[in-house]
Amino acid sequence: MHSRKIYREDQELAELNQPFLNSEDRRFLRESIGSIENYIPSATSSTDVEEQVMATEELPGKPEEEEEEHEASEETEIAESELEIDNEGKVEPEEDELPEMGDENLKVTSDMMKQADEKKKEAFDAVGRDEFQRAIQLFTDAIKLNPQLSTLYANRASVFVRLRKPNAAIRDCDKATKINPDSAQPYKWRGKAYWLLGRWQQAAKDLALACQLDYDEDTNDMLKEAQRRVQRTLEHQRKYEEEQDAKESVDGLPKVRKSLAEEERAQ
């Protein structure tokens, strides 16, 4: 805020009726205004203030208010660019038709289990050849044969993550955790799916649980990065809220002074 404007407003406040301003029910206003006025440089006389103002006006360059706005704008742009970097690799949720999940009430025979196991092996072979769509179909066939085996859903979810289809992966992992909540794989792949969506908090939560159940370096490294991005996002949000609160407090001072003056005149 311009120093001349601040000084003029302080002078107006000083000219208010002192008994009115010093009353007990106005104490919160005095304290609020006083806390902000502590940031205003003091002057021993009106001449000192005028000299300070004149010296400021003689300085070359942009006006103070424009410089402050420019600096604030630069800080905001830097913070936003940092968040954009954090969102690199983020994908939009796919709108594809979700694959079959199998019949939960199906009575699975030993022969069906063997067939499902064969389909699973073929699916992994397809993944090794980067034939991901074929792998999805083979895992789906295995799931239809043995729909109560949680690892099949987690395996198919891992392929969906490679195909950058997070919604389908999350759906499969949700199913897998319902069947077996103590398996690390569904949490690992669901955490990676949330990562693709830029949902860092949910990603960190699942990745942490996966590490607790079955630690591996890859998952732990991803967990640390997710936690860093969560912290960065929270700090950005906190800084933005503090700046907004400070702006509202400063912008509201003239209104407070005007209200006090109007109340005094009305008495």
mmCIF file of N, CA and C in Angstrom, residues 5-121:
data_model
loop_
_atom_site.group_PDB
_atom_site.id
_atom_site.type_symbol
_atom_site.label_atom_id
_atom_site.label_comp_id
_atom_site.label_asym_id
_atom_site.label_seq_id
_atom_site.Cartn_x
_atom_site.Cartn_y
_atom_site.Cartn_z
ATOM 1 N N LYS A 5 -0.881 7.232 1.237
ATOM 2 C CA LYS A 5 -2.272 6.850 1.509
ATOM 3 C C LYS A 5 -2.424 6.335 2.928
ATOM 4 N N ILE A 6 -1.457 5.519 3.361
ATOM 5 C CA ILE A 6 -1.506 4.994 4.730
ATOM 6 C C ILE A 6 -1.449 6.128 5.735
ATOM 7 N N TYR A 7 -0.535 7.087 5.493
ATOM 8 C CA TYR A 7 -0.392 8.194 6.436
ATOM 9 C C TYR A 7 -1.671 9.013 6.505
ATOM 10 N N ARG A 8 -2.257 9.320 5.352
ATOM 11 C CA ARG A 8 -3.484 10.114 5.335
ATOM 12 C C ARG A 8 -4.595 9.420 6.116
ATOM 13 N N GLU A 9 -4.717 8.101 5.936
ATOM 14 C CA GLU A 9 -5.762 7.364 6.651
ATOM 15 C C GLU A 9 -5.487 7.341 8.151
ATOM 16 N N ASP A 10 -4.200 7.264 8.544
ATOM 17 C CA ASP A 10 -3.871 7.290 9.968
ATOM 18 C C ASP A 10 -4.219 8.638 10.578
ATOM 19 N N GLN A 11 -3.998 9.713 9.817
ATOM 20 C CA GLN A 11 -4.340 11.039 10.308
ATOM 21 C C GLN A 11 -5.843 11.166 10.521
ATOM 22 N N GLU A 12 -6.604 10.618 9.588
ATOM 23 C CA GLU A 12 -8.062 10.661 9.737
ATOM 24 C C GLU A 12 -8.496 9.914 10.993
ATOM 25 N N LEU A 13 -7.867 8.777 11.228
ATOM 26 C CA LEU A 13 -8.211 7.992 12.409
ATOM 27 C C LEU A 13 -7.859 8.740 13.686
ATOM 28 N N ALA A 14 -6.738 9.438 13.677
ATOM 29 C CA ALA A 14 -6.310 10.165 14.867
ATOM 30 C C ALA A 14 -7.249 11.303 15.200
ATOM 31 N N GLU A 15 -7.916 11.834 14.178
ATOM 32 C CA GLU A 15 -8.821 12.953 14.391
ATOM 33 C C GLU A 15 -10.190 12.536 14.914
ATOM 34 N N LEU A 16 -10.442 11.238 14.999
ATOM 35 C CA LEU A 16 -11.731 10.766 15.519
ATOM 36 C C LEU A 16 -11.855 11.114 17.001
ATOM 37 N N ASN A 17 -13.068 11.157 17.464
ATOM 38 C CA ASN A 17 -13.330 11.438 18.876
ATOM 39 C C ASN A 17 -12.666 10.369 19.737
ATOM 40 N N GLN A 18 -11.725 10.756 20.588
ATOM 41 C CA GLN A 18 -10.970 9.789 21.365
ATOM 42 C C GLN A 18 -11.801 9.017 22.378
ATOM 43 N N PRO A 19 -12.713 9.680 23.122
ATOM 44 C CA PRO A 19 -13.542 8.890 24.054
ATOM 45 C C PRO A 19 -14.313 7.796 23.340
ATOM 46 N N PHE A 20 -14.790 8.100 22.141
ATOM 47 C CA PHE A 20 -15.539 7.099 21.380
ATOM 48 C C PHE A 20 -14.631 5.933 20.980
ATOM 49 N N LEU A 21 -13.444 6.272 20.490
ATOM 50 C CA LEU A 21 -12.533 5.237 20.030
ATOM 51 C C LEU A 21 -11.983 4.408 21.174
ATOM 52 N N ASN A 22 -11.834 5.042 22.355
ATOM 53 C CA ASN A 22 -11.250 4.341 23.494
ATOM 54 C C ASN A 22 -12.266 3.535 24.298
ATOM 55 N N SER A 23 -13.516 3.563 23.909
ATOM 56 C CA SER A 23 -14.542 2.810 24.645
ATOM 57 C C SER A 23 -14.247 1.317 24.576
ATOM 58 N N GLU A 24 -14.752 0.576 25.573
ATOM 59 C CA GLU A 24 -14.443 -0.844 25.699
ATOM 60 C C GLU A 24 -14.934 -1.652 24.505
ATOM 61 N N ASP A 25 -16.118 -1.296 23.989
ATOM 62 C CA ASP A 25 -16.674 -2.086 22.894
ATOM 63 C C ASP A 25 -15.989 -1.813 21.567
ATOM 64 N N ARG A 26 -15.048 -0.832 21.545
ATOM 65 C CA ARG A 26 -14.281 -0.586 20.322
ATOM 66 C C ARG A 26 -12.852 -1.100 20.455
ATOM 67 N N ARG A 27 -12.578 -1.822 21.544
ATOM 68 C CA ARG A 27 -11.210 -2.254 21.790
ATOM 69 C C ARG A 27 -10.685 -3.165 20.667
ATOM 70 N N PHE A 28 -11.547 -4.063 20.176
ATOM 71 C CA PHE A 28 -11.083 -4.977 19.129
ATOM 72 C C PHE A 28 -10.693 -4.234 17.870
ATOM 73 N N LEU A 29 -11.347 -3.074 17.619
ATOM 74 C CA LEU A 29 -10.994 -2.276 16.445
ATOM 75 C C LEU A 29 -9.645 -1.607 16.644
ATOM 76 N N ARG A 30 -9.442 -1.078 17.884
ATOM 77 C CA ARG A 30 -8.151 -0.436 18.159
ATOM 78 C C ARG A 30 -7.011 -1.427 18.001
ATOM 79 N N GLU A 31 -7.226 -2.655 18.541
ATOM 80 C CA GLU A 31 -6.172 -3.658 18.485
ATOM 81 C C GLU A 31 -5.899 -4.092 17.049
ATOM 82 N N SER A 32 -6.970 -4.259 16.249
ATOM 83 C CA SER A 32 -6.801 -4.677 14.858
ATOM 84 C C SER A 32 -6.046 -3.632 14.067
ATOM 85 N N ILE A 33 -6.472 -2.363 14.255
ATOM 86 C CA ILE A 33 -5.816 -1.279 13.522
ATOM 87 C C ILE A 33 -4.387 -1.106 14.009
ATOM 88 N N GLY A 34 -4.191 -1.233 15.323
ATOM 89 C CA GLY A 34 -2.857 -1.055 15.889
ATOM 90 C C GLY A 34 -1.878 -2.096 15.386
ATOM 91 N N SER A 35 -2.357 -3.354 15.230
ATOM 92 C CA SER A 35 -1.462 -4.408 14.775
ATOM 93 C C SER A 35 -0.972 -4.168 13.363
ATOM 94 N N ILE A 36 -1.839 -3.569 12.544
ATOM 95 C CA ILE A 36 -1.425 -3.277 11.170
ATOM 96 C C ILE A 36 -0.558 -2.036 11.121
ATOM 97 N N GLU A 37 -0.862 -1.048 11.975
ATOM 98 C CA GLU A 37 -0.099 0.198 11.967
ATOM 99 C C GLU A 37 1.331 -0.010 12.440
ATOM 100 N N ASN A 38 1.599 -1.149 13.130
ATOM 101 C CA ASN A 38 2.972 -1.425 13.550
ATOM 102 C C ASN A 38 3.907 -1.581 12.358
ATOM 103 N N TYR A 39 3.333 -1.911 11.186
ATOM 104 C CA TYR A 39 4.149 -2.085 9.996
ATOM 105 C C TYR A 39 4.418 -0.771 9.286
ATOM 106 N N ILE A 40 3.782 0.331 9.740
ATOM 107 C CA ILE A 40 3.915 1.621 9.070
ATOM 108 C C ILE A 40 5.086 2.390 9.688
ATOM 109 N N PRO A 41 6.062 2.873 8.896
ATOM 110 C CA PRO A 41 7.205 3.617 9.450
ATOM 111 C C PRO A 41 6.734 4.860 10.187
ATOM 112 N N SER A 42 7.315 5.090 11.353
ATOM 113 C CA SER A 42 6.927 6.256 12.150
ATOM 114 C C SER A 42 7.646 7.499 11.660
ATOM 115 N N ALA A 43 7.024 8.662 11.933
ATOM 116 C CA ALA A 43 7.641 9.943 11.571
ATOM 117 C C ALA A 43 7.499 10.891 12.747
ATOM 118 N N THR A 44 8.520 11.693 12.985
ATOM 119 C CA THR A 44 8.494 12.578 14.151
ATOM 120 C C THR A 44 7.649 13.806 13.913
ATOM 121 N N SER A 45 7.397 14.156 12.656
ATOM 122 C CA SER A 45 6.598 15.334 12.363
ATOM 123 C C SER A 45 5.989 15.202 10.993
ATOM 124 N N SER A 46 5.060 16.142 10.690
ATOM 125 C CA SER A 46 4.445 16.118 9.371
ATOM 126 C C SER A 46 5.475 16.422 8.298
ATOM 127 N N THR A 47 6.484 17.229 8.644
ATOM 128 C CA THR A 47 7.537 17.551 7.680
ATOM 129 C C THR A 47 8.315 16.303 7.309
ATOM 130 N N ASP A 48 8.620 15.462 8.340
ATOM 131 C CA ASP A 48 9.336 14.216 8.076
ATOM 132 C C ASP A 48 8.548 13.337 7.122
ATOM 133 N N VAL A 49 7.260 13.272 7.353
ATOM 134 C CA VAL A 49 6.424 12.429 6.500
ATOM 135 C C VAL A 49 6.408 12.956 5.083
ATOM 136 N N GLU A 50 6.267 14.295 4.946
ATOM 137 C CA GLU A 50 6.242 14.886 3.618
ATOM 138 C C GLU A 50 7.545 14.617 2.880
ATOM 139 N N GLU A 51 8.680 14.683 3.618
ATOM 140 C CA GLU A 51 9.967 14.426 2.993
ATOM 141 C C GLU A 51 10.060 12.978 2.530
ATOM 142 N N GLN A 52 9.520 12.067 3.374
ATOM 143 C CA GLN A 52 9.544 10.655 2.997
ATOM 144 C C GLN A 52 8.729 10.426 1.736
ATOM 145 N N VAL A 53 7.564 11.053 1.683
ATOM 146 C CA VAL A 53 6.698 10.894 0.520
ATOM 147 C C VAL A 53 7.356 11.467 -0.718
ATOM 148 N N MET A 54 7.956 12.684 -0.582
ATOM 149 C CA MET A 54 8.608 13.319 -1.722
ATOM 150 C C MET A 54 9.781 12.479 -2.203
ATOM 151 N N ALA A 55 10.529 11.918 -1.260
ATOM 152 C CA ALA A 55 11.673 11.093 -1.646
ATOM 153 C C ALA A 55 11.212 9.872 -2.425
ATOM 154 N N THR A 56 10.098 9.321 -1.996
ATOM 155 C CA THR A 56 9.559 8.158 -2.694
ATOM 156 C C THR A 56 9.131 8.518 -4.099
ATOM 157 N N GLU A 57 8.488 9.689 -4.236
ATOM 158 C CA GLU A 57 7.994 10.105 -5.538
ATOM 159 C C GLU A 57 9.126 10.431 -6.493
ATOM 160 N N GLU A 58 10.303 10.815 -5.947
ATOM 161 C CA GLU A 58 11.420 11.187 -6.803
ATOM 162 C C GLU A 58 12.172 9.976 -7.330
ATOM 163 N N LEU A 59 11.953 8.809 -6.729
ATOM 164 C CA LEU A 59 12.664 7.622 -7.166
ATOM 165 C C LEU A 59 12.208 7.234 -8.569
ATOM 166 N N PRO A 60 13.134 6.835 -9.439
ATOM 167 C CA PRO A 60 12.754 6.430 -10.794
ATOM 168 C C PRO A 60 12.102 5.062 -10.778
ATOM 169 N N GLY A 61 11.450 4.722 -11.880
ATOM 170 C CA GLY A 61 10.872 3.397 -12.005
ATOM 171 C C GLY A 61 9.376 3.410 -11.833
ATOM 172 N N LYS A 62 8.803 2.203 -11.629
ATOM 173 C CA LYS A 62 7.364 2.053 -11.526
ATOM 174 C C LYS A 62 6.878 2.517 -10.167
ATOM 175 N N PRO A 63 5.626 2.965 -10.065
ATOM 176 C CA PRO A 63 5.044 3.300 -8.764
ATOM 177 C C PRO A 63 5.100 2.095 -7.839
ATOM 178 N N GLU A 64 5.108 2.391 -6.523
ATOM 179 C CA GLU A 64 5.256 1.328 -5.526
ATOM 180 C C GLU A 64 4.160 0.281 -5.643
ATOM 181 N N GLU A 65 2.893 0.745 -5.830
ATOM 182 C CA GLU A 65 1.785 -0.199 -5.904
ATOM 183 C C GLU A 65 1.952 -1.135 -7.093
ATOM 184 N N GLU A 66 2.410 -0.591 -8.238
ATOM 185 C CA GLU A 66 2.601 -1.421 -9.416
ATOM 186 C C GLU A 66 3.712 -2.432 -9.190
ATOM 187 N N GLU A 67 4.796 -1.996 -8.506
ATOM 188 C CA GLU A 67 5.901 -2.905 -8.232
ATOM 189 C C GLU A 67 5.452 -4.044 -7.331
ATOM 190 N N GLU A 68 4.653 -3.720 -6.289
ATOM 191 C CA GLU A 68 4.173 -4.757 -5.382
ATOM 192 C C GLU A 68 3.276 -5.739 -6.115
ATOM 193 N N GLU A 69 2.397 -5.201 -6.975
ATOM 194 C CA GLU A 69 1.512 -6.075 -7.735
ATOM 195 C C GLU A 69 2.313 -6.961 -8.680
ATOM 196 N N HIS A 70 3.363 -6.377 -9.283
ATOM 197 C CA HIS A 70 4.206 -7.138 -10.209
ATOM 198 C C HIS A 70 4.932 -8.258 -9.474
ATOM 199 N N GLU A 71 5.486 -7.949 -8.283
ATOM 200 C CA GLU A 71 6.186 -8.966 -7.498
ATOM 201 C C GLU A 71 5.236 -10.077 -7.080
ATOM 202 N N ALA A 72 4.032 -9.689 -6.630
ATOM 203 C CA ALA A 72 3.047 -10.693 -6.215
ATOM 204 C C ALA A 72 2.652 -11.572 -7.388
ATOM 205 N N SER A 73 2.525 -10.945 -8.560
ATOM 206 C CA SER A 73 2.161 -11.700 -9.760
ATOM 207 C C SER A 73 3.251 -12.698 -10.128
ATOM 208 N N GLU A 74 4.526 -12.256 -10.002
ATOM 209 C CA GLU A 74 5.641 -13.148 -10.317
ATOM 210 C C GLU A 74 5.673 -14.336 -9.364
ATOM 211 N N GLU A 75 5.446 -14.070 -8.054
ATOM 212 C CA GLU A 75 5.441 -15.148 -7.072
ATOM 213 C C GLU A 75 4.333 -16.146 -7.369
ATOM 214 N N THR A 76 3.162 -15.634 -7.742
ATOM 215 C CA THR A 76 2.039 -16.512 -8.060
ATOM 216 C C THR A 76 2.354 -17.367 -9.275
ATOM 217 N N GLU A 77 2.974 -16.735 -10.301
ATOM 218 C CA GLU A 77 3.314 -17.469 -11.511
ATOM 219 C C GLU A 77 4.330 -18.566 -11.217
ATOM 220 N N ILE A 78 5.312 -18.271 -10.349
ATOM 221 C CA ILE A 78 6.314 -19.272 -9.986
ATOM 222 C C ILE A 78 5.658 -20.441 -9.271
ATOM 223 N N ALA A 79 4.777 -20.129 -8.297
ATOM 224 C CA ALA A 79 4.099 -21.184 -7.547
ATOM 225 C C ALA A 79 3.242 -22.042 -8.468
ATOM 226 N N GLU A 80 2.528 -21.381 -9.389
ATOM 227 C CA GLU A 80 1.671 -22.125 -10.304
ATOM 228 C C GLU A 80 2.499 -22.981 -11.254
ATOM 229 N N SER A 81 3.662 -22.474 -11.688
ATOM 230 C CA SER A 81 4.507 -23.254 -12.587
ATOM 231 C C SER A 81 5.059 -24.475 -11.868
ATOM 232 N N GLU A 82 5.343 -24.341 -10.563
ATOM 233 C CA GLU A 82 5.817 -25.483 -9.788
ATOM 234 C C GLU A 82 4.746 -26.557 -9.707
ATOM 235 N N LEU A 83 3.490 -26.138 -9.525
ATOM 236 C CA LEU A 83 2.400 -27.102 -9.475
ATOM 237 C C LEU A 83 2.198 -27.759 -10.834
ATOM 238 N N GLU A 84 2.406 -26.991 -11.910
ATOM 239 C CA GLU A 84 2.280 -27.559 -13.246
ATOM 240 C C GLU A 84 3.332 -28.634 -13.466
ATOM 241 N N ILE A 85 4.542 -28.399 -12.943
ATOM 242 C CA ILE A 85 5.595 -29.404 -13.046
ATOM 243 C C ILE A 85 5.177 -30.661 -12.296
ATOM 244 N N ASP A 86 4.579 -30.486 -11.104
ATOM 245 C CA ASP A 86 4.124 -31.627 -10.325
ATOM 246 C C ASP A 86 3.046 -32.415 -11.054
ATOM 247 N N ASN A 87 2.289 -31.753 -11.925
ATOM 248 C CA ASN A 87 1.196 -32.413 -12.634
ATOM 249 C C ASN A 87 1.622 -33.006 -13.973
ATOM 250 N N GLU A 88 2.920 -32.972 -14.269
ATOM 251 C CA GLU A 88 3.396 -33.584 -15.502
ATOM 252 C C GLU A 88 3.106 -35.083 -15.472
ATOM 253 N N GLY A 89 2.597 -35.614 -16.570
ATOM 254 C CA GLY A 89 2.272 -37.033 -16.639
ATOM 255 C C GLY A 89 0.851 -37.346 -16.224
ATOM 256 N N LYS A 90 0.153 -36.345 -15.724
ATOM 257 C CA LYS A 90 -1.235 -36.546 -15.316
ATOM 258 C C LYS A 90 -2.102 -36.783 -16.544
ATOM 259 N N VAL A 91 -3.071 -37.701 -16.422
ATOM 260 C CA VAL A 91 -3.948 -38.019 -17.545
ATOM 261 C C VAL A 91 -5.394 -37.723 -17.174
ATOM 262 N N GLU A 92 -6.214 -37.531 -18.182
ATOM 263 C CA GLU A 92 -7.641 -37.365 -17.968
ATOM 264 C C GLU A 92 -8.275 -38.737 -17.772
ATOM 265 N N PRO A 93 -9.276 -38.841 -16.890
ATOM 266 C CA PRO A 93 -9.939 -40.136 -16.682
ATOM 267 C C PRO A 93 -10.519 -40.665 -17.992
ATOM 268 N N GLU A 94 -10.266 -41.930 -18.269
ATOM 269 C CA GLU A 94 -10.773 -42.508 -19.513
ATOM 270 C C GLU A 94 -12.282 -42.740 -19.422
ATOM 271 N N GLU A 95 -12.906 -42.756 -20.567
ATOM 272 C CA GLU A 95 -14.348 -42.974 -20.633
ATOM 273 C C GLU A 95 -14.679 -44.279 -21.348
ATOM 274 N N ASP A 96 -13.714 -45.176 -21.399
ATOM 275 C CA ASP A 96 -13.931 -46.463 -22.064
ATOM 276 C C ASP A 96 -14.918 -47.320 -21.272
ATOM 277 N N GLU A 97 -15.515 -48.250 -21.962
ATOM 278 C CA GLU A 97 -16.399 -49.203 -21.291
ATOM 279 C C GLU A 97 -15.561 -50.104 -20.391
ATOM 280 N N LEU A 98 -15.993 -50.265 -19.159
ATOM 281 C CA LEU A 98 -15.229 -51.062 -18.199
ATOM 282 C C LEU A 98 -15.373 -52.553 -18.508
ATOM 283 N N PRO A 99 -14.307 -53.326 -18.270
ATOM 284 C CA PRO A 99 -14.329 -54.762 -18.598
ATOM 285 C C PRO A 99 -15.194 -55.568 -17.625
ATOM 286 N N GLU A 100 -15.434 -56.799 -18.003
ATOM 287 C CA GLU A 100 -16.249 -57.685 -17.170
ATOM 288 C C GLU A 100 -15.530 -58.013 -15.863
ATOM 289 N N MET A 101 -16.340 -58.215 -14.820
ATOM 290 C CA MET A 101 -15.785 -58.511 -13.496
ATOM 291 C C MET A 101 -16.001 -59.963 -13.070
ATOM 292 N N GLY A 102 -16.821 -60.698 -13.766
ATOM 293 C CA GLY A 102 -17.075 -62.080 -13.382
ATOM 294 C C GLY A 102 -18.270 -62.197 -12.450
ATOM 295 N N ASP A 103 -18.795 -63.391 -12.345
ATOM 296 C CA ASP A 103 -19.972 -63.675 -11.526
ATOM 297 C C ASP A 103 -19.534 -64.093 -10.125
ATOM 298 N N GLU A 104 -19.854 -63.257 -9.137
ATOM 299 C CA GLU A 104 -19.438 -63.549 -7.764
ATOM 300 C C GLU A 104 -20.061 -64.840 -7.232
ATOM 301 N N ASN A 105 -21.218 -65.203 -7.744
ATOM 302 C CA ASN A 105 -21.931 -66.389 -7.248
ATOM 303 C C ASN A 105 -21.593 -67.657 -8.030
ATOM 304 N N LEU A 106 -20.633 -67.534 -8.948
ATOM 305 C CA LEU A 106 -20.261 -68.689 -9.761
ATOM 306 C C LEU A 106 -19.598 -69.769 -8.899
ATOM 307 N N LYS A 107 -20.036 -71.005 -9.100
ATOM 308 C CA LYS A 107 -19.414 -72.123 -8.399
ATOM 309 C C LYS A 107 -18.198 -72.572 -9.206
ATOM 310 N N VAL A 108 -17.013 -72.352 -8.659
ATOM 311 C CA VAL A 108 -15.767 -72.610 -9.380
ATOM 312 C C VAL A 108 -15.287 -74.032 -9.104
ATOM 313 N N THR A 109 -15.049 -74.767 -10.167
ATOM 314 C CA THR A 109 -14.543 -76.134 -10.040
ATOM 315 C C THR A 109 -13.019 -76.123 -10.139
ATOM 316 N N SER A 110 -12.410 -77.242 -9.803
ATOM 317 C CA SER A 110 -10.952 -77.348 -9.890
ATOM 318 C C SER A 110 -10.486 -77.219 -11.332
ATOM 319 N N ASP A 111 -11.287 -77.723 -12.268
ATOM 320 C CA ASP A 111 -10.934 -77.608 -13.679
ATOM 321 C C ASP A 111 -10.958 -76.145 -14.128
ATOM 322 N N MET A 112 -11.928 -75.383 -13.635
ATOM 323 C CA MET A 112 -12.018 -73.956 -13.975
ATOM 324 C C MET A 112 -10.827 -73.195 -13.404
ATOM 325 N N MET A 113 -10.385 -73.586 -12.216
ATOM 326 C CA MET A 113 -9.210 -72.950 -11.619
ATOM 327 C C MET A 113 -7.966 -73.180 -12.475
ATOM 328 N N LYS A 114 -7.830 -74.401 -13.000
ATOM 329 C CA LYS A 114 -6.683 -74.715 -13.854
ATOM 330 C C LYS A 114 -6.723 -73.900 -15.140
ATOM 331 N N GLN A 115 -7.925 -73.787 -15.714
ATOM 332 C CA GLN A 115 -8.064 -72.999 -16.938
ATOM 333 C C GLN A 115 -7.730 -71.524 -16.681
ATOM 334 N N ALA A 116 -8.187 -71.033 -15.536
ATOM 335 C CA ALA A 116 -7.911 -69.638 -15.182
ATOM 336 C C ALA A 116 -6.412 -69.411 -15.026
ATOM 337 N N ASP A 117 -5.723 -70.401 -14.448
ATOM 338 C CA ASP A 117 -4.282 -70.284 -14.261
ATOM 339 C C ASP A 117 -3.556 -70.271 -15.607
ATOM 340 N N GLU A 118 -4.041 -71.056 -16.548
ATOM 341 C CA GLU A 118 -3.450 -71.072 -17.888
ATOM 342 C C GLU A 118 -3.641 -69.723 -18.583
ATOM 343 N N LYS A 119 -4.836 -69.174 -18.439
ATOM 344 C CA LYS A 119 -5.115 -67.862 -19.034
ATOM 345 C C LYS A 119 -4.203 -66.786 -18.424
ATOM 346 N N LYS A 120 -3.979 -66.903 -17.130
ATOM 347 C CA LYS A 120 -3.112 -65.926 -16.460
ATOM 348 C C LYS A 120 -1.682 -66.006 -17.003
ATOM 349 N N LYS A 121 -1.178 -67.223 -17.210
ATOM 350 C CA LYS A 121 0.166 -67.384 -17.753
ATOM 351 C C LYS A 121 0.262 -66.799 -19.162
#
